[in-house]
C-alpha cells in the first residue's frame, strides 16, 4: 500500500480558557492520498479550520494539540520543533486562506514575494526564480504575467489576488495544499474558476488537497472524498458520490439537503432543527443526539465510533450494529 500524503490519527485539540479546557477536536482521523481532494464540510464551529491549522502547526496557545498523530508522507510532523515545522510548512504544505491578503504582504511586489519563497526552498538563482514566478503566474491564469509580476497586491482584483496566493502556495511544489474556504470572499463568478484551478493543480502535480468549504456544490464537483464534521468529530467520511447521494449519518443526511438543485432554484440551506452545542456543553454519547430524529438511549450514553459501511465510514449507532454483525 502506498503511504498517504496526509495521515491524521485520533487528533485532539484543546483550548485552555479561564474556566475550563475546551476540546475543539476530539479524535479525528483521516487520510488524503496523492492527487486526492478531500472536502471538509460541517456547520460553523464544527472544527474544520482548527483541523487544518493543527496539520500545518499553527495552533497557537492557549490552544494545543493534546493527542493523536499527524504524518506527512510517512513522517511524523506534529512533534517537530517550531523551526523545523516552519520549513515543512513553507515547502511541503501550501496554504490558501479565505482572505488572500492574509498571505500577501501589501508592501512587496507579488513577484518578489514568490521569488523569495522559491529561493527559500530551492537552489534557484534570482533570475531563474523570477522566470519560475512568471511561469507560475501564467499557470494560475494571471494575464500578462511578465508585467503583472511587478505589481503590488492592491493592484489585483480579489479573484486575481487569490490566484497569486495559489501560485505562492504551489511555488515550492508542496505535497499537500490546505485550502480553507478559498473562495468565500470572492465574487460568485470567479469562485468556480478558482475551484477549477485548485482541482487541476491537484491533478497535474499530484498534490493532495484538503478543501474546507461550506459550498456543497463545490464539494460535489471538486472532491474525491468528503468528511462531514460535527462538534469536533468526523460524523461521516467517504467517496463524494456516496456521501452526497447516499449520506448515512442523520446529520449528513440533513446537510446534503443543502445541495442546490441542478436548476438552481433552491439555494437555501435546509435547516436541521436546533444548533450545534457549544464546546463547553457537548452532550455525552453522540454530540448530535439532541438534534437527531433517530436517537435512542445508547446515543445519549455511548460515543459512536466510526464503522465502515462499504466505502463510507460513519460514527452512528444506527449502523454500528449492522457493521458488527457483518464483520462476525
Ligand atoms: N483560539 C481559539 N480559542 C478558543 N476556541 C477556539 C479558538 N479557535 C477556535 N476555537 C473553537 O474551536 C471550535 C472549532 O472552530 P473552527 O474555527 O475550527 O470552526 P469551523 O468549522 O472552521 O467553523 P467556520 O465554518 O465558522 O469557519 C469552535 O468552537 C471555536 O469557537
Ligand atoms: Mg473555519
mmCIF file of C-alpha atoms and ligand atoms in Angstrom:
data_model
loop_
_atom_site.group_PDB
_atom_site.id
_atom_site.type_symbol
_atom_site.label_atom_id
_atom_site.label_comp_id
_atom_site.label_asym_id
_atom_site.label_seq_id
_atom_site.Cartn_x
_atom_site.Cartn_y
_atom_site.Cartn_z
ATOM 1 C CA UNK A 1 0.000 0.000 0.000
ATOM 2 C CA UNK A 2 1.248 3.474 -0.765
ATOM 3 C CA UNK A 3 1.698 5.836 2.146
ATOM 4 C CA UNK A 4 -0.910 8.603 2.193
ATOM 5 C CA UNK A 5 0.371 12.151 1.810
ATOM 6 C CA UNK A 6 -1.511 13.170 4.926
ATOM 7 C CA UNK A 7 -2.489 10.837 7.702
ATOM 8 C CA UNK A 8 -4.256 12.197 10.771
ATOM 9 C CA UNK A 9 -4.866 9.769 13.626
ATOM 10 C CA UNK A 10 -7.071 10.413 16.647
ATOM 11 C CA UNK A 11 -6.284 14.126 16.626
ATOM 12 C CA UNK A 12 -7.305 16.100 19.691
ATOM 13 C CA UNK A 13 -7.010 19.862 20.037
ATOM 14 C CA UNK A 14 -7.789 21.765 23.218
ATOM 15 C CA UNK A 15 -8.130 25.405 24.120
ATOM 16 C CA UNK A 16 -7.451 26.314 27.717
ATOM 17 C CA UNK A 17 -9.787 29.034 28.937
ATOM 18 C CA UNK A 18 -10.008 30.538 32.385
ATOM 19 C CA UNK A 19 -12.990 28.398 33.273
ATOM 20 C CA UNK A 20 -12.245 25.116 31.561
ATOM 21 C CA UNK A 21 -10.249 23.307 28.932
ATOM 22 C CA UNK A 22 -12.375 23.063 25.813
ATOM 23 C CA UNK A 23 -11.829 20.238 23.377
ATOM 24 C CA UNK A 24 -12.369 21.632 19.883
ATOM 25 C CA UNK A 25 -11.181 18.495 18.058
ATOM 26 C CA UNK A 26 -11.921 15.157 19.669
ATOM 27 C CA UNK A 27 -10.476 12.117 17.984
ATOM 28 C CA UNK A 28 -10.381 12.994 14.289
ATOM 29 C CA UNK A 29 -8.781 10.504 11.871
ATOM 30 C CA UNK A 30 -8.498 10.680 8.083
ATOM 31 C CA UNK A 31 -6.045 10.172 5.217
ATOM 32 C CA UNK A 32 -5.508 12.045 1.973
ATOM 33 C CA UNK A 33 -3.772 10.210 -0.873
ATOM 34 C CA UNK A 34 -1.527 11.699 -3.544
ATOM 35 C CA UNK A 35 -3.555 13.704 -6.026
ATOM 36 C CA UNK A 36 -6.714 13.334 -3.989
ATOM 37 C CA UNK A 37 -9.011 16.182 -2.944
ATOM 38 C CA UNK A 38 -10.690 15.706 0.434
ATOM 39 C CA UNK A 39 -13.552 18.095 1.095
ATOM 40 C CA UNK A 40 -14.331 19.009 4.684
ATOM 41 C CA UNK A 41 -17.824 20.258 5.485
ATOM 42 C CA UNK A 42 -19.881 20.948 8.568
ATOM 43 C CA UNK A 43 -21.568 23.919 10.156
ATOM 44 C CA UNK A 44 -19.773 26.855 11.711
ATOM 45 C CA UNK A 45 -17.685 25.840 14.706
ATOM 46 C CA UNK A 46 -17.508 22.151 13.723
ATOM 47 C CA UNK A 47 -13.702 22.257 13.792
ATOM 48 C CA UNK A 48 -12.803 22.430 10.104
ATOM 49 C CA UNK A 49 -10.341 25.311 10.389
ATOM 50 C CA UNK A 50 -8.826 24.075 13.640
ATOM 51 C CA UNK A 51 -8.153 20.713 11.981
ATOM 52 C CA UNK A 52 -6.361 22.452 9.103
ATOM 53 C CA UNK A 53 -4.408 24.687 11.462
ATOM 54 C CA UNK A 54 -3.339 21.670 13.523
ATOM 55 C CA UNK A 55 -1.994 19.966 10.391
ATOM 56 C CA UNK A 56 0.116 22.983 9.495
ATOM 57 C CA UNK A 57 1.190 23.504 13.096
ATOM 58 C CA UNK A 58 -0.472 26.877 13.521
ATOM 59 C CA UNK A 59 -2.480 26.257 16.675
ATOM 60 C CA UNK A 60 -1.293 28.991 18.993
ATOM 61 C CA UNK A 61 -1.535 28.979 22.792
ATOM 62 C CA UNK A 62 -3.876 28.743 24.644
ATOM 63 C CA UNK A 63 -4.632 26.083 22.048
ATOM 64 C CA UNK A 64 -2.595 22.929 21.715
ATOM 65 C CA UNK A 65 -2.611 19.505 20.130
ATOM 66 C CA UNK A 66 -3.366 17.316 23.120
ATOM 67 C CA UNK A 67 -3.436 13.929 21.449
ATOM 68 C CA UNK A 68 -3.042 11.927 18.271
ATOM 69 C CA UNK A 69 -0.531 11.969 15.453
ATOM 70 C CA UNK A 70 -0.119 13.745 12.135
ATOM 71 C CA UNK A 71 2.067 12.204 9.438
ATOM 72 C CA UNK A 72 3.126 13.823 6.168
ATOM 73 C CA UNK A 73 4.161 11.170 3.618
ATOM 74 C CA UNK A 74 5.016 8.876 6.495
ATOM 75 C CA UNK A 75 6.945 11.435 8.536
ATOM 76 C CA UNK A 76 5.502 12.459 11.858
ATOM 77 C CA UNK A 77 5.145 16.254 11.936
ATOM 78 C CA UNK A 78 3.003 17.107 14.972
ATOM 79 C CA UNK A 79 6.043 16.740 17.217
ATOM 80 C CA UNK A 80 8.546 18.820 15.282
ATOM 81 C CA UNK A 81 10.310 21.770 16.875
ATOM 82 C CA UNK A 82 8.820 25.085 15.642
ATOM 83 C CA UNK A 83 11.779 25.907 13.396
ATOM 84 C CA UNK A 84 11.614 22.593 11.517
ATOM 85 C CA UNK A 85 7.851 22.786 11.328
ATOM 86 C CA UNK A 86 8.115 26.207 9.706
ATOM 87 C CA UNK A 87 10.281 24.733 6.969
ATOM 88 C CA UNK A 88 7.851 21.873 6.375
ATOM 89 C CA UNK A 89 5.005 24.355 6.253
ATOM 90 C CA UNK A 90 6.601 26.559 3.635
ATOM 91 C CA UNK A 91 7.976 23.802 1.460
ATOM 92 C CA UNK A 92 5.874 20.694 1.831
ATOM 93 C CA UNK A 93 2.484 22.159 2.726
ATOM 94 C CA UNK A 94 0.904 25.083 0.880
ATOM 95 C CA UNK A 95 -1.857 27.148 2.441
ATOM 96 C CA UNK A 96 -4.707 29.081 0.900
ATOM 97 C CA UNK A 97 -6.964 31.002 3.243
ATOM 98 C CA UNK A 98 -10.259 32.778 2.716
ATOM 99 C CA UNK A 99 -8.712 36.239 2.546
ATOM 100 C CA UNK A 100 -5.819 36.447 0.086
ATOM 101 C CA UNK A 101 -4.462 39.453 1.947
ATOM 102 C CA UNK A 102 -3.549 37.294 4.950
ATOM 103 C CA UNK A 103 -0.977 35.558 2.711
ATOM 104 C CA UNK A 104 0.325 38.589 0.796
ATOM 105 C CA UNK A 105 2.439 41.423 2.113
ATOM 106 C CA UNK A 106 0.898 44.676 0.800
ATOM 107 C CA UNK A 107 4.297 46.396 0.718
ATOM 108 C CA UNK A 108 6.019 43.985 -1.642
ATOM 109 C CA UNK A 109 5.592 43.325 -5.322
ATOM 110 C CA UNK A 110 3.934 39.956 -5.766
ATOM 111 C CA UNK A 111 6.823 38.674 -7.890
ATOM 112 C CA UNK A 112 9.297 39.465 -5.121
ATOM 113 C CA UNK A 113 7.197 37.500 -2.633
ATOM 114 C CA UNK A 114 7.029 34.482 -4.908
ATOM 115 C CA UNK A 115 10.746 34.715 -5.744
ATOM 116 C CA UNK A 116 11.632 34.924 -2.063
ATOM 117 C CA UNK A 117 9.577 31.850 -1.254
ATOM 118 C CA UNK A 118 11.059 29.914 -4.182
ATOM 119 C CA UNK A 119 14.587 30.856 -3.159
ATOM 120 C CA UNK A 120 13.994 29.923 0.474
ATOM 121 C CA UNK A 121 13.091 26.403 -0.564
ATOM 122 C CA UNK A 122 15.178 25.745 -3.682
ATOM 123 C CA UNK A 123 18.665 26.479 -5.026
ATOM 124 C CA UNK A 124 17.364 28.511 -7.952
ATOM 125 C CA UNK A 125 19.182 31.722 -8.829
ATOM 126 C CA UNK A 126 17.371 35.058 -8.634
ATOM 127 C CA UNK A 127 16.760 35.166 -12.372
ATOM 128 C CA UNK A 128 15.688 31.519 -12.596
ATOM 129 C CA UNK A 129 13.319 32.045 -9.654
ATOM 130 C CA UNK A 130 11.842 35.095 -11.360
ATOM 131 C CA UNK A 131 11.277 33.126 -14.521
ATOM 132 C CA UNK A 132 9.620 30.414 -12.493
ATOM 133 C CA UNK A 133 7.439 33.029 -10.749
ATOM 134 C CA UNK A 134 6.245 34.276 -14.136
ATOM 135 C CA UNK A 135 5.552 30.701 -15.287
ATOM 136 C CA UNK A 136 3.567 30.072 -12.113
ATOM 137 C CA UNK A 137 1.520 33.239 -12.583
ATOM 138 C CA UNK A 138 0.753 32.056 -16.108
ATOM 139 C CA UNK A 139 -0.190 28.629 -14.794
ATOM 140 C CA UNK A 140 -2.706 30.066 -12.331
ATOM 141 C CA UNK A 141 -4.242 32.187 -15.076
ATOM 142 C CA UNK A 142 -2.860 35.686 -14.497
ATOM 143 C CA UNK A 143 -2.903 37.514 -17.843
ATOM 144 C CA UNK A 144 0.351 39.213 -18.968
ATOM 145 C CA UNK A 145 2.300 37.564 -16.139
ATOM 146 C CA UNK A 146 5.610 39.084 -17.249
ATOM 147 C CA UNK A 147 4.152 42.518 -16.485
ATOM 148 C CA UNK A 148 1.916 41.636 -13.546
ATOM 149 C CA UNK A 149 4.823 40.027 -11.713
ATOM 150 C CA UNK A 150 5.953 43.523 -10.749
ATOM 151 C CA UNK A 151 2.547 44.598 -9.434
ATOM 152 C CA UNK A 152 1.552 45.113 -5.808
ATOM 153 C CA UNK A 153 -1.270 43.132 -4.163
ATOM 154 C CA UNK A 154 -3.637 46.131 -4.160
ATOM 155 C CA UNK A 155 -3.352 46.333 -7.940
ATOM 156 C CA UNK A 156 -5.087 42.963 -8.309
ATOM 157 C CA UNK A 157 -8.783 42.114 -8.052
ATOM 158 C CA UNK A 158 -9.873 39.706 -5.316
ATOM 159 C CA UNK A 159 -10.001 36.752 -7.680
ATOM 160 C CA UNK A 160 -6.617 37.579 -9.228
ATOM 161 C CA UNK A 161 -5.150 38.033 -5.757
ATOM 162 C CA UNK A 162 -6.333 34.578 -4.766
ATOM 163 C CA UNK A 163 -4.658 33.227 -7.919
ATOM 164 C CA UNK A 164 -1.440 34.864 -6.757
ATOM 165 C CA UNK A 165 -1.866 33.209 -3.354
ATOM 166 C CA UNK A 166 -2.299 29.876 -5.110
ATOM 167 C CA UNK A 167 0.891 30.496 -7.113
ATOM 168 C CA UNK A 168 2.618 31.272 -3.820
ATOM 169 C CA UNK A 169 1.183 28.137 -2.210
ATOM 170 C CA UNK A 170 2.426 25.864 -5.008
ATOM 171 C CA UNK A 171 5.746 27.535 -5.801
ATOM 172 C CA UNK A 172 7.794 25.141 -3.663
ATOM 173 C CA UNK A 173 5.867 22.168 -5.115
ATOM 174 C CA UNK A 174 4.207 21.085 -1.880
ATOM 175 C CA UNK A 175 2.865 17.574 -1.340
ATOM 176 C CA UNK A 176 -0.214 18.936 0.391
ATOM 177 C CA UNK A 177 -2.366 22.037 -0.028
ATOM 178 C CA UNK A 178 -4.747 23.123 2.687
ATOM 179 C CA UNK A 179 -7.391 25.467 1.336
ATOM 180 C CA UNK A 180 -9.731 26.897 3.966
ATOM 181 C CA UNK A 181 -12.768 28.421 2.261
ATOM 182 C CA UNK A 182 -10.578 29.766 -0.534
ATOM 183 C CA UNK A 183 -13.460 31.279 -2.490
ATOM 184 C CA UNK A 184 -15.809 32.540 0.205
ATOM 185 C CA UNK A 185 -14.563 36.124 -0.081
ATOM 186 C CA UNK A 186 -14.769 36.172 -3.889
ATOM 187 C CA UNK A 187 -17.477 37.043 -6.380
ATOM 188 C CA UNK A 188 -19.619 34.084 -7.333
ATOM 189 C CA UNK A 189 -18.445 34.425 -10.922
ATOM 190 C CA UNK A 190 -14.800 33.791 -10.018
ATOM 191 C CA UNK A 191 -15.417 31.147 -7.357
ATOM 192 C CA UNK A 192 -15.819 28.356 -9.876
ATOM 193 C CA UNK A 193 -12.641 29.388 -11.700
ATOM 194 C CA UNK A 194 -10.575 29.256 -8.521
ATOM 195 C CA UNK A 195 -12.003 25.888 -7.541
ATOM 196 C CA UNK A 196 -11.345 24.506 -11.010
ATOM 197 C CA UNK A 197 -7.792 25.795 -10.730
ATOM 198 C CA UNK A 198 -7.194 24.111 -7.360
ATOM 199 C CA UNK A 199 -8.592 20.863 -8.665
ATOM 200 C CA UNK A 200 -6.452 20.989 -11.792
ATOM 201 C CA UNK A 201 -3.322 21.727 -9.797
ATOM 202 C CA UNK A 202 -4.008 18.745 -7.579
ATOM 203 C CA UNK A 203 -4.357 16.555 -10.632
ATOM 204 C CA UNK A 204 -1.411 17.917 -12.623
ATOM 205 C CA UNK A 205 1.079 17.969 -9.763
ATOM 206 C CA UNK A 206 -0.205 15.008 -7.744
ATOM 207 C CA UNK A 207 -0.755 17.333 -4.813
ATOM 208 C CA UNK A 208 -3.082 16.168 -2.059
ATOM 209 C CA UNK A 209 -5.676 18.818 -1.216
ATOM 210 C CA UNK A 210 -7.723 19.392 1.923
ATOM 211 C CA UNK A 211 -10.521 21.728 0.868
ATOM 212 C CA UNK A 212 -12.677 23.282 3.564
ATOM 213 C CA UNK A 213 -15.860 24.772 2.178
ATOM 214 C CA UNK A 214 -19.463 25.498 3.078
ATOM 215 C CA UNK A 215 -20.479 25.039 -0.517
ATOM 216 C CA UNK A 216 -21.910 21.594 -1.170
ATOM 217 C CA UNK A 217 -21.954 22.312 -4.897
ATOM 218 C CA UNK A 218 -18.174 22.806 -4.771
ATOM 219 C CA UNK A 219 -17.788 19.576 -2.823
ATOM 220 C CA UNK A 220 -19.826 17.609 -5.323
ATOM 221 C CA UNK A 221 -17.898 18.988 -8.282
ATOM 222 C CA UNK A 222 -14.383 19.067 -6.916
ATOM 223 C CA UNK A 223 -13.724 16.467 -4.277
ATOM 224 C CA UNK A 224 -12.864 12.793 -4.450
ATOM 225 C CA UNK A 225 -13.865 12.175 -0.855
ATOM 226 C CA UNK A 226 -15.668 14.221 1.734
ATOM 227 C CA UNK A 227 -15.538 14.365 5.524
ATOM 228 C CA UNK A 228 -18.573 15.680 7.382
ATOM 229 C CA UNK A 229 -17.569 17.215 10.707
ATOM 230 C CA UNK A 230 -19.767 17.829 13.734
ATOM 231 C CA UNK A 231 -18.681 19.053 17.173
ATOM 232 C CA UNK A 232 -15.002 18.378 16.567
ATOM 233 C CA UNK A 233 -15.509 14.873 15.201
ATOM 234 C CA UNK A 234 -15.985 13.245 11.834
ATOM 235 C CA UNK A 235 -19.574 12.088 11.596
ATOM 236 C CA UNK A 236 -19.088 10.513 8.180
ATOM 237 C CA UNK A 237 -16.370 10.205 5.566
ATOM 238 C CA UNK A 238 -16.314 8.519 2.189
ATOM 239 C CA UNK A 239 -16.261 8.893 -1.591
ATOM 240 C CA UNK A 240 -18.042 12.064 -2.569
ATOM 241 C CA UNK A 241 -20.696 10.420 -4.743
ATOM 242 C CA UNK A 242 -21.639 8.032 -1.920
ATOM 243 C CA UNK A 243 -21.762 10.632 0.828
ATOM 244 C CA UNK A 244 -23.629 13.151 -1.305
ATOM 245 C CA UNK A 245 -26.108 10.734 -2.896
ATOM 246 C CA UNK A 246 -26.473 8.340 -0.024
ATOM 247 C CA UNK A 247 -25.476 10.020 3.220
ATOM 248 C CA UNK A 248 -25.751 7.653 6.178
ATOM 249 C CA UNK A 249 -25.291 9.789 9.277
ATOM 250 C CA UNK A 250 -28.509 11.643 10.184
ATOM 251 C CA UNK A 251 -26.511 14.893 10.334
ATOM 252 C CA UNK A 252 -25.006 14.259 6.903
ATOM 253 C CA UNK A 253 -28.471 13.465 5.563
ATOM 254 C CA UNK A 254 -29.642 16.851 6.795
ATOM 255 C CA UNK A 255 -26.601 18.627 5.418
ATOM 256 C CA UNK A 256 -26.900 17.049 1.971
ATOM 257 C CA UNK A 257 -30.358 18.522 1.709
ATOM 258 C CA UNK A 258 -28.412 21.769 1.348
ATOM 259 C CA UNK A 259 -27.154 20.985 -2.150
ATOM 260 C CA UNK A 260 -28.673 23.353 -4.694
ATOM 261 C CA UNK A 261 -30.787 21.607 -7.269
ATOM 262 C CA UNK A 262 -29.455 21.410 -10.820
ATOM 263 C CA UNK A 263 -31.919 24.052 -11.916
ATOM 264 C CA UNK A 264 -30.517 26.249 -9.162
ATOM 265 C CA UNK A 265 -33.924 27.367 -7.941
ATOM 266 C CA UNK A 266 -33.393 26.305 -4.365
ATOM 267 C CA UNK A 267 -30.144 27.503 -2.900
ATOM 268 C CA UNK A 268 -31.308 27.921 0.652
ATOM 269 C CA UNK A 269 -29.782 25.680 3.233
ATOM 270 C CA UNK A 270 -32.091 23.107 4.627
ATOM 271 C CA UNK A 271 -32.189 23.803 8.312
ATOM 272 C CA UNK A 272 -31.666 20.993 10.748
ATOM 273 C CA UNK A 273 -33.678 21.973 13.835
ATOM 274 C CA UNK A 274 -31.550 23.127 16.766
ATOM 275 C CA UNK A 275 -27.923 24.158 16.723
ATOM 276 C CA UNK A 276 -24.539 22.596 17.317
ATOM 277 C CA UNK A 277 -23.621 22.507 21.018
ATOM 278 C CA UNK A 278 -21.049 24.919 22.399
ATOM 279 C CA UNK A 279 -17.698 23.320 23.225
ATOM 280 C CA UNK A 280 -18.441 23.759 26.910
ATOM 281 C CA UNK A 281 -21.710 21.847 26.619
ATOM 282 C CA UNK A 282 -21.144 18.890 24.302
ATOM 283 C CA UNK A 283 -23.566 16.210 25.498
ATOM 284 C CA UNK A 284 -22.385 12.722 26.415
ATOM 285 C CA UNK A 285 -22.773 9.968 23.841
ATOM 286 C CA UNK A 286 -23.234 11.228 20.296
ATOM 287 C CA UNK A 287 -22.888 15.020 20.151
ATOM 288 C CA UNK A 288 -25.675 15.136 17.565
ATOM 289 C CA UNK A 289 -28.185 13.216 19.693
ATOM 290 C CA UNK A 290 -30.258 16.214 20.922
ATOM 291 C CA UNK A 291 -30.997 17.150 17.289
ATOM 292 C CA UNK A 292 -31.326 13.657 15.905
ATOM 293 C CA UNK A 293 -34.740 12.312 14.951
ATOM 294 C CA UNK A 294 -33.437 8.746 15.276
ATOM 295 C CA UNK A 295 -31.676 8.987 18.630
ATOM 296 C CA UNK A 296 -32.243 6.150 21.089
ATOM 297 C CA UNK A 297 -30.941 5.519 24.610
ATOM 298 C CA UNK A 298 -27.489 4.355 23.611
ATOM 299 C CA UNK A 299 -26.904 7.586 21.636
ATOM 300 C CA UNK A 300 -27.258 9.600 24.842
ATOM 301 C CA UNK A 301 -24.726 7.479 26.726
ATOM 302 C CA UNK A 302 -22.118 5.923 24.480
ATOM 303 C CA UNK A 303 -19.988 7.743 21.962
ATOM 304 C CA UNK A 304 -20.326 6.170 18.493
ATOM 305 C CA UNK A 305 -17.011 5.263 16.873
ATOM 306 C CA UNK A 306 -16.649 5.267 13.082
ATOM 307 C CA UNK A 307 -17.590 1.961 11.483
ATOM 308 C CA UNK A 308 -17.215 1.031 7.837
ATOM 309 C CA UNK A 309 -20.258 0.816 5.619
ATOM 310 C CA UNK A 310 -18.972 -0.088 2.171
ATOM 311 C CA UNK A 311 -16.617 2.703 1.147
ATOM 312 C CA UNK A 312 -18.066 5.044 3.766
ATOM 313 C CA UNK A 313 -17.287 5.243 7.471
ATOM 314 C CA UNK A 314 -19.955 6.556 9.788
ATOM 315 C CA UNK A 315 -19.969 7.306 13.507
ATOM 316 C CA UNK A 316 -23.571 6.448 14.327
ATOM 317 C CA UNK A 317 -25.096 3.735 16.475
ATOM 318 C CA UNK A 318 -27.772 3.117 13.835
ATOM 319 C CA UNK A 319 -25.097 1.441 11.732
ATOM 320 C CA UNK A 320 -22.844 0.083 14.406
ATOM 321 C CA UNK A 321 -24.986 -2.979 14.979
ATOM 322 C CA UNK A 322 -25.153 -3.968 11.317
ATOM 323 C CA UNK A 323 -21.399 -3.488 10.914
ATOM 324 C CA UNK A 324 -20.659 -5.784 13.837
ATOM 325 C CA UNK A 325 -22.983 -8.445 12.508
ATOM 326 C CA UNK A 326 -21.463 -8.403 9.048
ATOM 327 C CA UNK A 327 -17.952 -8.491 10.488
ATOM 328 C CA UNK A 328 -18.826 -11.577 12.542
HETATM 329 N N1 LIG B 1 -8.274 30.486 19.523
HETATM 330 C C1 LIG B 1 -9.347 29.850 19.987
HETATM 331 N N2 LIG B 1 -9.680 29.868 21.296
HETATM 332 C C2 LIG B 1 -10.765 29.215 21.771
HETATM 333 N N3 LIG B 1 -11.589 28.479 20.992
HETATM 334 C C3 LIG B 1 -11.322 28.414 19.687
HETATM 335 C C4 LIG B 1 -10.194 29.092 19.103
HETATM 336 N N4 LIG B 1 -10.182 28.841 17.767
HETATM 337 C C5 LIG B 1 -11.255 28.043 17.534
HETATM 338 N N5 LIG B 1 -11.928 27.794 18.679
HETATM 339 C C6 LIG B 1 -13.139 26.982 18.818
HETATM 340 O O1 LIG B 1 -12.930 25.740 18.176
HETATM 341 C C7 LIG B 1 -14.152 25.301 17.570
HETATM 342 C C8 LIG B 1 -13.878 24.956 16.125
HETATM 343 O O2 LIG B 1 -13.611 26.165 15.427
HETATM 344 P P1 LIG B 1 -13.267 26.214 13.877
HETATM 345 O O3 LIG B 1 -12.760 27.575 13.597
HETATM 346 O O4 LIG B 1 -12.402 25.071 13.510
HETATM 347 O O5 LIG B 1 -14.684 26.003 13.215
HETATM 348 P P2 LIG B 1 -15.025 25.916 11.661
HETATM 349 O O6 LIG B 1 -15.615 24.564 11.428
HETATM 350 O O7 LIG B 1 -13.843 26.280 10.862
HETATM 351 O O8 LIG B 1 -16.186 26.996 11.533
HETATM 352 P P3 LIG B 1 -16.459 28.088 10.364
HETATM 353 O O9 LIG B 1 -17.282 27.347 9.374
HETATM 354 O O10 LIG B 1 -17.227 29.142 11.050
HETATM 355 O O11 LIG B 1 -15.145 28.558 9.835
HETATM 356 C C9 LIG B 1 -15.157 26.421 17.759
HETATM 357 O O12 LIG B 1 -15.986 26.091 18.854
HETATM 358 C C10 LIG B 1 -14.314 27.611 18.076
HETATM 359 O O13 LIG B 1 -15.006 28.507 18.927
HETATM 360 MG MG1 LIG B 2 -13.361 27.878 9.626
#
